[in-house]
Amino acid sequence: MRALIQRISKAYVEVNEKKISSIDKGLLVLLGVQDTDDQTDITWLSNKIIKMRLFEDDNGKMNQSIEDIKGQLLIVSQFTLHASTKKGNRPSFMAAAHPDIALPLYQTFVSECQKQIPTQTGQFGAMMQVGLVNDGPVTIWLDSRNKE
């Protein structure tokens, strides 16, 4: 399971030119699911995102988590995070889970996050327009199979 997380001052998702979700201060999480992902990946990644200290304290140091600042999450499914660009110029998405597998894993990930943080989502499988104001900018890459 892969996530690209961005610290934001605001973010939103539109589908068919209609805003379906929006948040203020918090994290935008673009989430990519592989067919080999399971509950272990969900637990590790959701806990890592919620506990990661990406927000500044009174001394200007990134020392506070999204819990600490009472922020929000916006989680958007993003199968292209599993793109392979090894051969040629057209990305392959073979590593991304088929929607039948990805959707329940995505929903479980969202549920895990919602237990602790106010959470909004995009629309799984839809063509979405995602808008954000990246605060910092701060952008972090996480991979449950490569825990660097």
mmCIF file of C-alpha atoms in Angstrom:
data_model
loop_
_atom_site.group_PDB
_atom_site.id
_atom_site.type_symbol
_atom_site.label_atom_id
_atom_site.label_comp_id
_atom_site.label_asym_id
_atom_site.label_seq_id
_atom_site.Cartn_x
_atom_site.Cartn_y
_atom_site.Cartn_z
ATOM 1 C CA MET A 1 0.000 0.000 0.000
ATOM 2 C CA ARG A 2 1.386 3.369 -0.979
ATOM 3 C CA ALA A 3 0.468 6.853 0.124
ATOM 4 C CA LEU A 4 1.546 10.276 -0.964
ATOM 5 C CA ILE A 5 0.597 12.618 1.859
ATOM 6 C CA GLN A 6 0.556 16.376 1.647
ATOM 7 C CA ARG A 7 0.167 18.820 4.502
ATOM 8 C CA ILE A 8 -2.530 21.217 3.364
ATOM 9 C CA SER A 9 -4.312 24.339 4.509
ATOM 10 C CA LYS A 10 -7.307 23.305 2.407
ATOM 11 C CA ALA A 11 -8.224 20.655 -0.157
ATOM 12 C CA TYR A 12 -11.266 19.469 -2.059
ATOM 13 C CA VAL A 13 -12.476 16.861 -4.542
ATOM 14 C CA GLU A 14 -14.875 17.487 -7.424
ATOM 15 C CA VAL A 15 -16.649 14.916 -9.582
ATOM 16 C CA ASN A 16 -18.549 16.114 -12.657
ATOM 17 C CA GLU A 17 -17.857 19.720 -11.639
ATOM 18 C CA LYS A 18 -19.551 19.222 -8.250
ATOM 19 C CA LYS A 19 -17.628 19.454 -4.989
ATOM 20 C CA ILE A 20 -18.121 16.170 -3.139
ATOM 21 C CA SER A 21 -15.748 16.752 -0.222
ATOM 22 C CA SER A 22 -13.497 19.375 1.281
ATOM 23 C CA ILE A 23 -11.345 19.889 4.349
ATOM 24 C CA ASP A 24 -9.394 22.661 5.958
ATOM 25 C CA LYS A 25 -6.092 22.197 7.775
ATOM 26 C CA GLY A 26 -4.897 18.620 7.661
ATOM 27 C CA LEU A 27 -3.550 16.029 5.246
ATOM 28 C CA LEU A 28 -4.451 15.041 1.711
ATOM 29 C CA VAL A 29 -3.720 11.324 1.331
ATOM 30 C CA LEU A 30 -3.439 9.838 -2.155
ATOM 31 C CA LEU A 31 -3.730 6.080 -1.592
ATOM 32 C CA GLY A 32 -2.640 3.305 -3.942
ATOM 33 C CA VAL A 33 -3.562 -0.331 -3.271
ATOM 34 C CA GLN A 34 -1.864 -3.506 -4.525
ATOM 35 C CA ASP A 35 -3.574 -6.902 -4.674
ATOM 36 C CA THR A 36 -1.073 -8.251 -2.121
ATOM 37 C CA ASP A 37 -2.058 -5.640 0.489
ATOM 38 C CA ASP A 38 -3.883 -6.776 3.613
ATOM 39 C CA GLN A 39 -4.893 -5.633 7.100
ATOM 40 C CA THR A 40 -1.243 -5.435 8.177
ATOM 41 C CA ASP A 41 -0.573 -2.813 5.483
ATOM 42 C CA ILE A 42 -3.720 -0.890 6.411
ATOM 43 C CA THR A 43 -2.867 -0.843 10.114
ATOM 44 C CA TRP A 44 0.757 0.189 9.612
ATOM 45 C CA LEU A 45 -0.005 2.916 7.074
ATOM 46 C CA SER A 46 -3.016 4.437 8.846
ATOM 47 C CA ASN A 47 -1.148 4.553 12.172
ATOM 48 C CA LYS A 48 1.948 6.015 10.534
ATOM 49 C CA ILE A 49 -0.046 8.804 8.869
ATOM 50 C CA ILE A 50 -2.018 9.666 12.000
ATOM 51 C CA LYS A 51 1.025 9.665 14.305
ATOM 52 C CA MET A 52 3.514 11.332 11.925
ATOM 53 C CA ARG A 53 4.611 14.734 13.225
ATOM 54 C CA LEU A 54 4.205 16.998 10.199
ATOM 55 C CA PHE A 55 2.751 20.113 11.800
ATOM 56 C CA GLU A 56 4.689 22.898 13.466
ATOM 57 C CA ASP A 57 4.680 23.491 17.203
ATOM 58 C CA ASP A 58 5.012 26.900 18.879
ATOM 59 C CA ASN A 59 8.754 26.861 18.153
ATOM 60 C CA GLY A 60 8.262 26.304 14.414
ATOM 61 C CA LYS A 61 9.429 22.663 14.487
ATOM 62 C CA MET A 62 7.489 19.860 12.832
ATOM 63 C CA ASN A 63 6.580 18.282 16.149
ATOM 64 C CA GLN A 64 2.795 17.798 16.062
ATOM 65 C CA SER A 65 0.625 15.123 14.481
ATOM 66 C CA ILE A 66 -2.715 15.567 12.800
ATOM 67 C CA GLU A 67 -4.263 14.385 16.081
ATOM 68 C CA ASP A 68 -2.419 17.095 18.008
ATOM 69 C CA ILE A 69 -3.704 19.899 15.792
ATOM 70 C CA LYS A 70 -7.212 18.405 15.516
ATOM 71 C CA GLY A 71 -6.849 18.359 11.737
ATOM 72 C CA GLN A 72 -8.743 16.473 9.052
ATOM 73 C CA LEU A 73 -7.915 13.872 6.411
ATOM 74 C CA LEU A 74 -8.981 13.796 2.778
ATOM 75 C CA ILE A 75 -8.294 10.334 1.331
ATOM 76 C CA VAL A 76 -8.355 9.848 -2.437
ATOM 77 C CA SER A 77 -7.858 6.513 -4.206
ATOM 78 C CA GLN A 78 -4.924 6.746 -6.613
ATOM 79 C CA PHE A 79 -4.026 3.556 -8.488
ATOM 80 C CA THR A 80 -1.374 5.437 -10.489
ATOM 81 C CA LEU A 81 0.903 5.398 -7.423
ATOM 82 C CA HIS A 82 1.731 1.838 -8.527
ATOM 83 C CA ALA A 83 2.853 2.876 -12.004
ATOM 84 C CA SER A 84 5.850 1.112 -13.460
ATOM 85 C CA THR A 85 7.894 3.247 -15.836
ATOM 86 C CA LYS A 86 10.674 0.708 -16.345
ATOM 87 C CA LYS A 87 9.981 0.017 -20.019
ATOM 88 C CA GLY A 88 9.105 2.566 -22.664
ATOM 89 C CA ASN A 89 7.271 5.818 -22.108
ATOM 90 C CA ARG A 90 3.801 4.561 -21.251
ATOM 91 C CA PRO A 91 3.332 3.656 -17.577
ATOM 92 C CA SER A 92 2.083 0.193 -16.701
ATOM 93 C CA PHE A 93 -0.360 -0.185 -13.831
ATOM 94 C CA MET A 94 -0.167 -3.986 -13.517
ATOM 95 C CA ALA A 95 0.899 -3.741 -9.854
ATOM 96 C CA ALA A 96 -2.244 -1.818 -8.896
ATOM 97 C CA ALA A 97 -5.036 -3.923 -7.456
ATOM 98 C CA HIS A 98 -8.131 -4.613 -9.543
ATOM 99 C CA PRO A 99 -11.104 -2.579 -8.232
ATOM 100 C CA ASP A 100 -12.747 -5.737 -6.801
ATOM 101 C CA ILE A 101 -9.760 -6.089 -4.470
ATOM 102 C CA ALA A 102 -8.828 -2.416 -4.084
ATOM 103 C CA LEU A 103 -12.246 -1.049 -3.072
ATOM 104 C CA PRO A 104 -12.705 -3.099 0.138
ATOM 105 C CA LEU A 105 -9.093 -2.413 1.174
ATOM 106 C CA TYR A 106 -9.544 1.305 0.480
ATOM 107 C CA GLN A 107 -12.799 1.344 2.466
ATOM 108 C CA THR A 108 -11.162 -0.455 5.385
ATOM 109 C CA PHE A 109 -8.272 2.029 5.345
ATOM 110 C CA VAL A 110 -10.742 4.934 5.405
ATOM 111 C CA SER A 111 -12.660 3.295 8.291
ATOM 112 C CA GLU A 112 -9.459 2.858 10.305
ATOM 113 C CA CYS A 113 -8.632 6.542 9.873
ATOM 114 C CA GLN A 114 -12.197 7.678 10.645
ATOM 115 C CA LYS A 115 -11.968 6.006 14.060
ATOM 116 C CA GLN A 116 -9.381 8.619 15.063
ATOM 117 C CA ILE A 117 -9.548 11.623 12.706
ATOM 118 C CA PRO A 118 -12.396 13.432 10.903
ATOM 119 C CA THR A 119 -12.078 12.039 7.381
ATOM 120 C CA GLN A 120 -13.490 12.891 3.970
ATOM 121 C CA THR A 121 -12.940 10.916 0.760
ATOM 122 C CA GLY A 122 -12.921 11.160 -2.968
ATOM 123 C CA GLN A 123 -15.130 8.856 -5.052
ATOM 124 C CA PHE A 124 -13.475 5.512 -5.716
ATOM 125 C CA GLY A 125 -13.066 4.824 -9.434
ATOM 126 C CA ALA A 126 -14.357 8.213 -10.560
ATOM 127 C CA MET A 127 -12.578 10.811 -12.655
ATOM 128 C CA MET A 128 -11.862 13.413 -9.984
ATOM 129 C CA GLN A 129 -10.445 16.892 -9.868
ATOM 130 C CA VAL A 130 -8.421 17.371 -6.695
ATOM 131 C CA GLY A 131 -7.544 20.861 -5.528
ATOM 132 C CA LEU A 132 -5.229 21.715 -2.675
ATOM 133 C CA VAL A 133 -3.084 24.346 -1.073
ATOM 134 C CA ASN A 134 0.070 22.497 -0.033
ATOM 135 C CA ASP A 135 1.242 24.015 3.244
ATOM 136 C CA GLY A 136 5.014 24.311 3.444
ATOM 137 C CA PRO A 137 5.104 22.638 0.987
ATOM 138 C CA VAL A 138 5.289 19.341 2.850
ATOM 139 C CA THR A 139 4.924 16.144 0.821
ATOM 140 C CA ILE A 140 5.840 12.673 2.142
ATOM 141 C CA TRP A 141 5.960 9.288 0.349
ATOM 142 C CA LEU A 142 5.072 6.139 2.343
ATOM 143 C CA ASP A 143 5.114 2.510 1.208
ATOM 144 C CA SER A 144 4.011 -0.282 3.545
ATOM 145 C CA ARG A 145 6.298 -2.720 1.677
ATOM 146 C CA ASN A 146 9.336 -0.440 1.862
ATOM 147 C CA LYS A 147 9.292 1.159 5.308
ATOM 148 C CA GLU A 148 12.144 3.667 4.950
#
